[in-house]
PDB file of C-alpha atoms in Angstrom:
ATOM      1  CA  MET O   1      82.194 108.794 107.477  1.00 92.00           C
ATOM      2  CA  LEU O   2      84.322 108.007 104.427  1.00 96.00           C
ATOM      3  CA  ASP O   3      86.298 110.339 102.203  1.00 96.00           C
ATOM      4  CA  LYS O   4      86.720 109.739  98.471  1.00 96.00           C
ATOM      5  CA  ASN O   5      89.599 107.334  99.014  1.00 96.00           C
ATOM      6  CA  GLY O   6      87.569 105.415 101.592  1.00 97.00           C
ATOM      7  CA  ILE O   7      84.710 105.014  99.091  1.00 98.00           C
ATOM      8  CA  ALA O   8      87.177 103.714  96.502  1.00 96.00           C
ATOM      9  CA  GLN O   9      88.727 101.362  99.012  1.00 96.00           C
ATOM     10  CA  ARG O  10      85.323  99.879  99.892  1.00 97.00           C
ATOM     11  CA  ILE O  11      84.355  99.434  96.227  1.00 97.00           C
ATOM     12  CA  ALA O  12      87.661  97.651  95.586  1.00 96.00           C
ATOM     13  CA  LYS O  13      86.325  94.820  97.756  1.00 95.00           C
ATOM     14  CA  GLU O  14      83.654  94.225  95.076  1.00 96.00           C
ATOM     15  CA  VAL O  15      86.297  93.525  92.429  1.00 95.00           C
ATOM     16  CA  GLN O  16      86.870  89.808  91.864  1.00 95.00           C
ATOM     17  CA  ASP O  17      89.698  87.790  90.380  1.00 96.00           C
ATOM     18  CA  GLY O  18      89.636  87.752  86.591  1.00 94.00           C
ATOM     19  CA  TYR O  19      87.314  90.726  86.240  1.00 95.00           C
ATOM     20  CA  TYR O  20      87.485  93.231  83.399  1.00 95.00           C
ATOM     21  CA  VAL O  21      86.527  96.564  84.987  1.00 96.00           C
ATOM     22  CA  ASN O  22      85.749  99.980  83.562  1.00 94.00           C
ATOM     23  CA  LEU O  23      86.452 102.926  85.841  1.00 90.00           C
ATOM     24  CA  GLY O  24      84.516 106.148  85.294  1.00 86.00           C
ATOM     25  CA  ILE O  25      85.786 109.673  85.940  1.00 84.00           C
ATOM     26  CA  GLY O  26      86.176 110.968  89.506  1.00 86.00           C
ATOM     27  CA  ILE O  27      86.100 108.718  92.580  1.00 92.00           C
ATOM     28  CA  PRO O  28      86.070 105.495  90.483  1.00 92.00           C
ATOM     29  CA  THR O  29      89.568 106.176  89.138  1.00 87.00           C
ATOM     30  CA  LEU O  30      90.906 105.718  92.683  1.00 90.00           C
ATOM     31  CA  VAL O  31      89.681 102.104  92.883  1.00 92.00           C
ATOM     32  CA  ALA O  32      92.721 100.746  91.032  1.00 88.00           C
ATOM     33  CA  ASN O  33      94.890 101.888  93.947  1.00 88.00           C
ATOM     34  CA  TYR O  34      93.149  99.544  96.407  1.00 93.00           C
ATOM     35  CA  VAL O  35      92.584  96.244  94.616  1.00 92.00           C
ATOM     36  CA  ARG O  36      94.003  93.216  96.435  1.00 91.00           C
ATOM     37  CA  GLU O  37      97.442  92.160  95.253  1.00 89.00           C
ATOM     38  CA  ASP O  38      96.537  88.438  95.229  1.00 94.00           C
ATOM     39  CA  ILE O  39      94.018  88.778  92.368  1.00 94.00           C
ATOM     40  CA  GLU O  40      94.363  89.626  88.693  1.00 92.00           C
ATOM     41  CA  VAL O  41      92.132  92.409  87.347  1.00 93.00           C
ATOM     42  CA  GLU O  42      92.163  94.221  84.005  1.00 94.00           C
ATOM     43  CA  PHE O  43      91.093  97.868  84.202  1.00 94.00           C
ATOM     44  CA  GLN O  44      89.722  99.337  80.972  1.00 93.00           C
ATOM     45  CA  SER O  45      89.381 103.004  80.043  1.00 89.00           C
ATOM     46  CA  GLU O  46      87.142 104.001  77.134  1.00 87.00           C
ATOM     47  CA  ASN O  47      89.800 106.221  75.590  1.00 89.00           C
ATOM     48  CA  GLY O  48      91.587 102.992  74.612  1.00 93.00           C
ATOM     49  CA  VAL O  49      93.572 101.411  77.443  1.00 94.00           C
ATOM     50  CA  LEU O  50      93.355  97.885  78.840  1.00 95.00           C
ATOM     51  CA  GLY O  51      95.611  97.069  81.794  1.00 94.00           C
ATOM     52  CA  MET O  52      95.670 100.320  83.791  1.00 90.00           C
ATOM     53  CA  GLY O  53      97.595 100.327  87.036  1.00 86.00           C
ATOM     54  CA  PRO O  54      97.628 102.718  90.005  1.00 84.00           C
ATOM     55  CA  PHE O  55      98.250 106.416  89.620  1.00 87.00           C
ATOM     56  CA  PRO O  56     101.966 107.258  89.123  1.00 89.00           C
ATOM     57  CA  PHE O  57     104.086 108.743  91.881  1.00 88.00           C
ATOM     58  CA  GLU O  58     105.015 112.412  91.506  1.00 88.00           C
ATOM     59  CA  GLY O  59     107.852 112.703  89.024  1.00 89.00           C
ATOM     60  CA  ASP O  60     107.049 109.391  87.291  1.00 88.00           C
ATOM     61  CA  GLU O  61     104.157 110.748  85.199  1.00 90.00           C
ATOM     62  CA  ASP O  62     104.067 110.183  81.439  1.00 90.00           C
ATOM     63  CA  ALA O  63     101.821 112.825  79.844  1.00 91.00           C
ATOM     64  CA  ASP O  64     101.102 110.486  76.934  1.00 91.00           C
ATOM     65  CA  ILE O  65      99.551 107.778  79.091  1.00 92.00           C
ATOM     66  CA  ILE O  66      96.172 108.996  80.388  1.00 91.00           C
ATOM     67  CA  ASN O  67      92.708 107.723  81.311  1.00 87.00           C
ATOM     68  CA  ALA O  68      89.349 108.980  80.020  1.00 84.00           C
ATOM     69  CA  GLY O  69      89.469 111.775  82.583  1.00 81.00           C
ATOM     70  CA  LYS O  70      92.812 112.982  81.156  1.00 86.00           C
ATOM     71  CA  GLN O  71      94.647 111.951  84.321  1.00 89.00           C
ATOM     72  CA  THR O  72      98.103 110.413  84.002  1.00 92.00           C
ATOM     73  CA  ILE O  73      98.121 106.697  84.799  1.00 91.00           C
ATOM     74  CA  THR O  74     100.469 103.742  84.903  1.00 92.00           C
ATOM     75  CA  THR O  75     100.069 100.519  82.930  1.00 92.00           C
ATOM     76  CA  LEU O  76     100.712  96.973  84.051  1.00 91.00           C
ATOM     77  CA  PRO O  77     102.768  94.352  82.147  1.00 92.00           C
ATOM     78  CA  GLY O  78     100.760  93.166  79.135  1.00 93.00           C
ATOM     79  CA  ALA O  79      98.735  96.367  78.871  1.00 95.00           C
ATOM     80  CA  SER O  80      97.454  97.372  75.428  1.00 96.00           C
ATOM     81  CA  PHE O  81      96.383 100.556  73.672  1.00 96.00           C
ATOM     82  CA  PHE O  82      93.759 100.851  70.941  1.00 96.00           C
ATOM     83  CA  ASP O  83      91.298 103.253  69.343  1.00 94.00           C
ATOM     84  CA  SER O  84      87.928 104.304  70.719  1.00 89.00           C
ATOM     85  CA  ALA O  85      86.059 102.122  68.202  1.00 92.00           C
ATOM     86  CA  LEU O  86      87.619  98.967  69.601  1.00 95.00           C
ATOM     87  CA  SER O  87      87.221 100.228  73.143  1.00 93.00           C
ATOM     88  CA  PHE O  88      83.471 100.720  72.696  1.00 92.00           C
ATOM     89  CA  ALA O  89      83.160  97.390  70.889  1.00 94.00           C
ATOM     90  CA  MET O  90      84.405  95.826  74.137  1.00 93.00           C
ATOM     91  CA  ILE O  91      81.843  97.815  76.127  1.00 92.00           C
ATOM     92  CA  ARG O  92      78.877  97.340  73.786  1.00 93.00           C
ATOM     93  CA  GLY O  93      79.775  93.667  73.341  1.00 93.00           C
ATOM     94  CA  GLN O  94      79.375  93.219  77.124  1.00 92.00           C
ATOM     95  CA  HIS O  95      82.960  92.092  77.673  1.00 93.00           C
ATOM     96  CA  VAL O  96      83.278  94.298  80.771  1.00 93.00           C
ATOM     97  CA  ASP O  97      82.344  92.480  84.016  1.00 94.00           C
ATOM     98  CA  LEU O  98      81.984  95.506  86.252  1.00 95.00           C
ATOM     99  CA  THR O  99      81.436  99.224  85.615  1.00 95.00           C
ATOM    100  CA  ILE O 100      82.127 101.742  88.374  1.00 95.00           C
ATOM    101  CA  LEU O 101      80.700 105.229  87.803  1.00 93.00           C
ATOM    102  CA  GLY O 102      80.238 108.487  89.595  1.00 93.00           C
ATOM    103  CA  ALA O 103      76.793 110.127  89.663  1.00 94.00           C
ATOM    104  CA  MET O 104      74.997 113.333  90.502  1.00 94.00           C
ATOM    105  CA  GLU O 105      71.793 111.455  91.318  1.00 97.00           C
ATOM    106  CA  VAL O 106      70.579 107.875  91.649  1.00 98.00           C
ATOM    107  CA  ALA O 107      66.883 106.954  91.925  1.00 98.00           C
ATOM    108  CA  GLU O 108      65.491 104.139  94.056  1.00 97.00           C
ATOM    109  CA  ASN O 109      64.661 102.118  90.924  1.00 97.00           C
ATOM    110  CA  GLY O 110      68.285 102.251  89.680  1.00 97.00           C
ATOM    111  CA  ASP O 111      68.036 105.218  87.284  1.00 97.00           C
ATOM    112  CA  ILE O 112      71.256 107.236  87.082  1.00 96.00           C
ATOM    113  CA  ALA O 113      71.918 110.874  86.143  1.00 94.00           C
ATOM    114  CA  ASN O 114      75.603 111.692  85.786  1.00 89.00           C
ATOM    115  CA  TRP O 115      76.262 113.683  82.678  1.00 82.00           C
ATOM    116  CA  LYS O 116      74.488 117.041  82.594  1.00 72.00           C
ATOM    117  CA  ILE O 117      73.135 119.822  84.778  1.00 71.00           C
ATOM    118  CA  PRO O 118      70.636 121.926  82.759  1.00 65.00           C
ATOM    119  CA  GLY O 119      71.960 125.371  81.919  1.00 66.00           C
ATOM    120  CA  ARG O 120      75.597 124.323  82.077  1.00 68.00           C
ATOM    121  CA  MET O 121      77.729 123.810  78.987  1.00 63.00           C
ATOM    122  CA  VAL O 122      78.878 120.222  78.445  1.00 66.00           C
ATOM    123  CA  LYS O 123      80.584 118.651  75.431  1.00 65.00           C
ATOM    124  CA  GLY O 124      78.308 115.636  75.434  1.00 67.00           C
ATOM    125  CA  MET O 125      77.335 112.508  77.304  1.00 67.00           C
ATOM    126  CA  GLY O 126      80.601 110.746  76.478  1.00 70.00           C
ATOM    127  CA  GLY O 127      80.893 107.031  77.106  1.00 77.00           C
ATOM    128  CA  ALA O 128      78.593 106.887  80.107  1.00 81.00           C
ATOM    129  CA  MET O 129      75.490 106.118  78.009  1.00 84.00           C
ATOM    130  CA  ASP O 130      77.197 103.115  76.397  1.00 89.00           C
ATOM    131  CA  LEU O 131      78.474 101.881  79.732  1.00 88.00           C
ATOM    132  CA  VAL O 132      75.138 101.936  81.535  1.00 89.00           C
ATOM    133  CA  ALA O 133      73.288 100.478  78.525  1.00 87.00           C
ATOM    134  CA  SER O 134      75.714  97.571  78.125  1.00 89.00           C
ATOM    135  CA  ALA O 135      76.972  96.690  81.610  1.00 85.00           C
ATOM    136  CA  GLU O 136      75.139  94.139  83.747  1.00 86.00           C
ATOM    137  CA  ASN O 137      76.922  95.060  86.984  1.00 94.00           C
ATOM    138  CA  ILE O 138      77.075  98.773  87.775  1.00 96.00           C
ATOM    139  CA  ILE O 139      78.289 100.241  91.057  1.00 97.00           C
ATOM    140  CA  VAL O 140      78.015 103.952  91.705  1.00 97.00           C
ATOM    141  CA  ALA O 141      80.590 105.835  93.801  1.00 97.00           C
ATOM    142  CA  MET O 142      79.231 109.128  95.085  1.00 97.00           C
ATOM    143  CA  MET O 143      78.668 111.440  98.011  1.00 97.00           C
ATOM    144  CA  HIS O 144      75.353 110.788  99.759  1.00 98.00           C
ATOM    145  CA  THR O 145      74.345 114.483  99.678  1.00 97.00           C
ATOM    146  CA  ASN O 146      75.235 117.540  97.639  1.00 94.00           C
ATOM    147  CA  LYS O 147      77.003 120.650  98.945  1.00 92.00           C
ATOM    148  CA  ARG O 148      73.695 122.012 100.216  1.00 94.00           C
ATOM    149  CA  GLY O 149      73.085 118.876 102.258  1.00 94.00           C
ATOM    150  CA  GLU O 150      70.330 117.643  99.930  1.00 96.00           C
ATOM    151  CA  SER O 151      70.055 113.916  99.223  1.00 98.00           C
ATOM    152  CA  LYS O 152      71.417 112.531  95.955  1.00 97.00           C
ATOM    153  CA  LEU O 153      69.661 109.170  96.519  1.00 98.00           C
ATOM    154  CA  LEU O 154      66.169 110.037  95.340  1.00 98.00           C
ATOM    155  CA  LYS O 155      62.722 108.675  94.662  1.00 97.00           C
ATOM    156  CA  LYS O 156      63.085 109.994  91.135  1.00 97.00           C
ATOM    157  CA  CYS O 157      66.020 111.728  89.421  1.00 96.00           C
ATOM    158  CA  SER O 158      65.489 115.421  88.634  1.00 94.00           C
ATOM    159  CA  LEU O 159      68.437 115.735  86.219  1.00 93.00           C
ATOM    160  CA  PRO O 160      68.592 114.327  82.651  1.00 91.00           C
ATOM    161  CA  LEU O 161      69.030 110.550  82.824  1.00 93.00           C
ATOM    162  CA  THR O 162      72.065 108.656  81.623  1.00 93.00           C
ATOM    163  CA  GLY O 163      70.474 105.242  82.070  1.00 93.00           C
ATOM    164  CA  VAL O 164      67.269 103.656  83.332  1.00 95.00           C
ATOM    165  CA  GLY O 165      67.020 100.956  86.001  1.00 95.00           C
ATOM    166  CA  CYS O 166      70.659  99.965  85.596  1.00 95.00           C
ATOM    167  CA  VAL O 167      72.433 100.624  88.926  1.00 97.00           C
ATOM    168  CA  LYS O 168      72.921  97.567  91.140  1.00 97.00           C
ATOM    169  CA  LYS O 169      74.758  99.029  94.126  1.00 98.00           C
ATOM    170  CA  VAL O 170      75.713 102.447  95.518  1.00 98.00           C
ATOM    171  CA  VAL O 171      78.676 103.176  97.808  1.00 98.00           C
ATOM    172  CA  THR O 172      78.648 106.608  99.425  1.00 98.00           C
ATOM    173  CA  ASN O 173      80.524 108.410 102.205  1.00 98.00           C
ATOM    174  CA  LEU O 174      77.771 107.178 104.545  1.00 98.00           C
ATOM    175  CA  ALA O 175      76.730 103.711 103.420  1.00 98.00           C
ATOM    176  CA  VAL O 176      76.647 100.741 101.070  1.00 98.00           C
ATOM    177  CA  LEU O 177      73.216 100.260  99.505  1.00 98.00           C
ATOM    178  CA  GLU O 178      71.773  97.684  97.123  1.00 98.00           C
ATOM    179  CA  VAL O 179      69.177  98.786  94.591  1.00 98.00           C
ATOM    180  CA  THR O 180      66.131  96.495  94.806  1.00 97.00           C
ATOM    181  CA  ALA O 181      62.640  96.461  93.339  1.00 95.00           C
ATOM    182  CA  ASN O 182      61.414  98.110  96.544  1.00 96.00           C
ATOM    183  CA  GLY O 183      64.094 100.768  96.988  1.00 97.00           C
ATOM    184  CA  PHE O 184      67.558 101.200  98.499  1.00 98.00           C
ATOM    185  CA  LYS O 185      68.408  98.308 100.820  1.00 98.00           C
ATOM    186  CA  LEU O 186      70.918  99.385 103.457  1.00 98.00           C
ATOM    187  CA  LEU O 187      73.757  96.846 103.673  1.00 98.00           C
ATOM    188  CA  GLU O 188      76.523  98.618 105.602  1.00 97.00           C
ATOM    189  CA  ARG O 189      77.098 101.937 107.337  1.00 97.00           C
ATOM    190  CA  ALA O 190      80.332 103.899 107.296  1.00 97.00           C
ATOM    191  CA  PRO O 191      82.427 104.143 110.486  1.00 96.00           C
ATOM    192  CA  GLY O 192      80.929 106.644 112.904  1.00 95.00           C
ATOM    193  CA  VAL O 193      77.669 106.899 110.945  1.00 97.00           C
ATOM    194  CA  SER O 194      74.357 105.834 112.451  1.00 96.00           C
ATOM    195  CA  VAL O 195      71.362 104.340 110.688  1.00 97.00           C
ATOM    196  CA  GLU O 196      69.454 107.493 111.617  1.00 97.00           C
ATOM    197  CA  ASP O 197      72.088 109.631 109.850  1.00 97.00           C
ATOM    198  CA  ILE O 198      71.584 107.567 106.672  1.00 98.00           C
ATOM    199  CA  LYS O 199      67.781 107.773 106.929  1.00 97.00           C
ATOM    200  CA  ASN O 200      67.961 111.563 107.250  1.00 97.00           C
ATOM    201  CA  ALA O 201      70.243 111.797 104.201  1.00 98.00           C
ATOM    202  CA  THR O 202      68.215 109.540 101.917  1.00 98.00           C
ATOM    203  CA  GLU O 203      65.152 110.874 100.103  1.00 97.00           C
ATOM    204  CA  GLY O 204      64.379 107.594  98.296  1.00 97.00           C
ATOM    205  CA  THR O 205      62.791 104.599  99.963  1.00 97.00           C
ATOM    206  CA  LEU O 206      65.279 103.092 102.416  1.00 98.00           C
ATOM    207  CA  ILE O 207      64.924  99.429 103.423  1.00 97.00           C
ATOM    208  CA  ILE O 208      66.436  98.529 106.812  1.00 97.00           C
ATOM    209  CA  GLU O 209      66.468  94.890 107.902  1.00 96.00           C
ATOM    210  CA  GLY O 210      67.967  93.900 111.259  1.00 93.00           C
ATOM    211  CA  ASP O 211      71.216  95.268 112.639  1.00 94.00           C
ATOM    212  CA  ILE O 212      73.265  97.082 110.001  1.00 96.00           C
ATOM    213  CA  PRO O 213      76.986  96.307 110.297  1.00 96.00           C
ATOM    214  CA  GLU O 214      79.690  98.931 110.163  1.00 95.00           C
ATOM    215  CA  MET O 215      81.695  98.517 106.984  1.00 93.00           C
ATOM    216  CA  LYS O 216      85.246  97.223 107.205  1.00 85.00           C
ATOM    217  CA  ILE O 217      87.768  98.926 104.962  1.00 78.00           C
TER     218      ILE O 217
END
């Protein structure tokens, strides 16, 4: 089973040379720490940063340099800063190759709910709606079940939707799954996790074809 860093490490393998990547709040922000050193990737944050690097070491933080989640970050040589209007022009103009988001729920048809739990106060949807509406390649980083042990990979989302039919792949603490027209296709299982464990933790339709390899981090 993976922890949050393990999920980020596995997703980092999906990042390709030359990609422009937007990292959502939560687990996705850890992905920048694990990208291969032999490729060039530009990480974008919707608050107006292009060229984010790994998180700073303790004592090296600059409180003026933050990501969309208000976490202190580092920047790489050539990084740039700009206003939110330009940032969202990049997103809406489909100049981002890969978007990595967290989620509360994902449905088997690729719907995603990640912005609001009814009855709880939230400031708004933020940039997530623009990201899921504009990006062609969306990977979700999430835990497979909630704190009560209930599946977060569902037949149909119960929470307010952020986007419809947009998620391409999901990486959880248990598995890597591709979203297909017929449901969640199981691609890899986490170390120490059985196919049966994944079946028991998945409410949505789960497609299993042949032997499922254990993921390599």
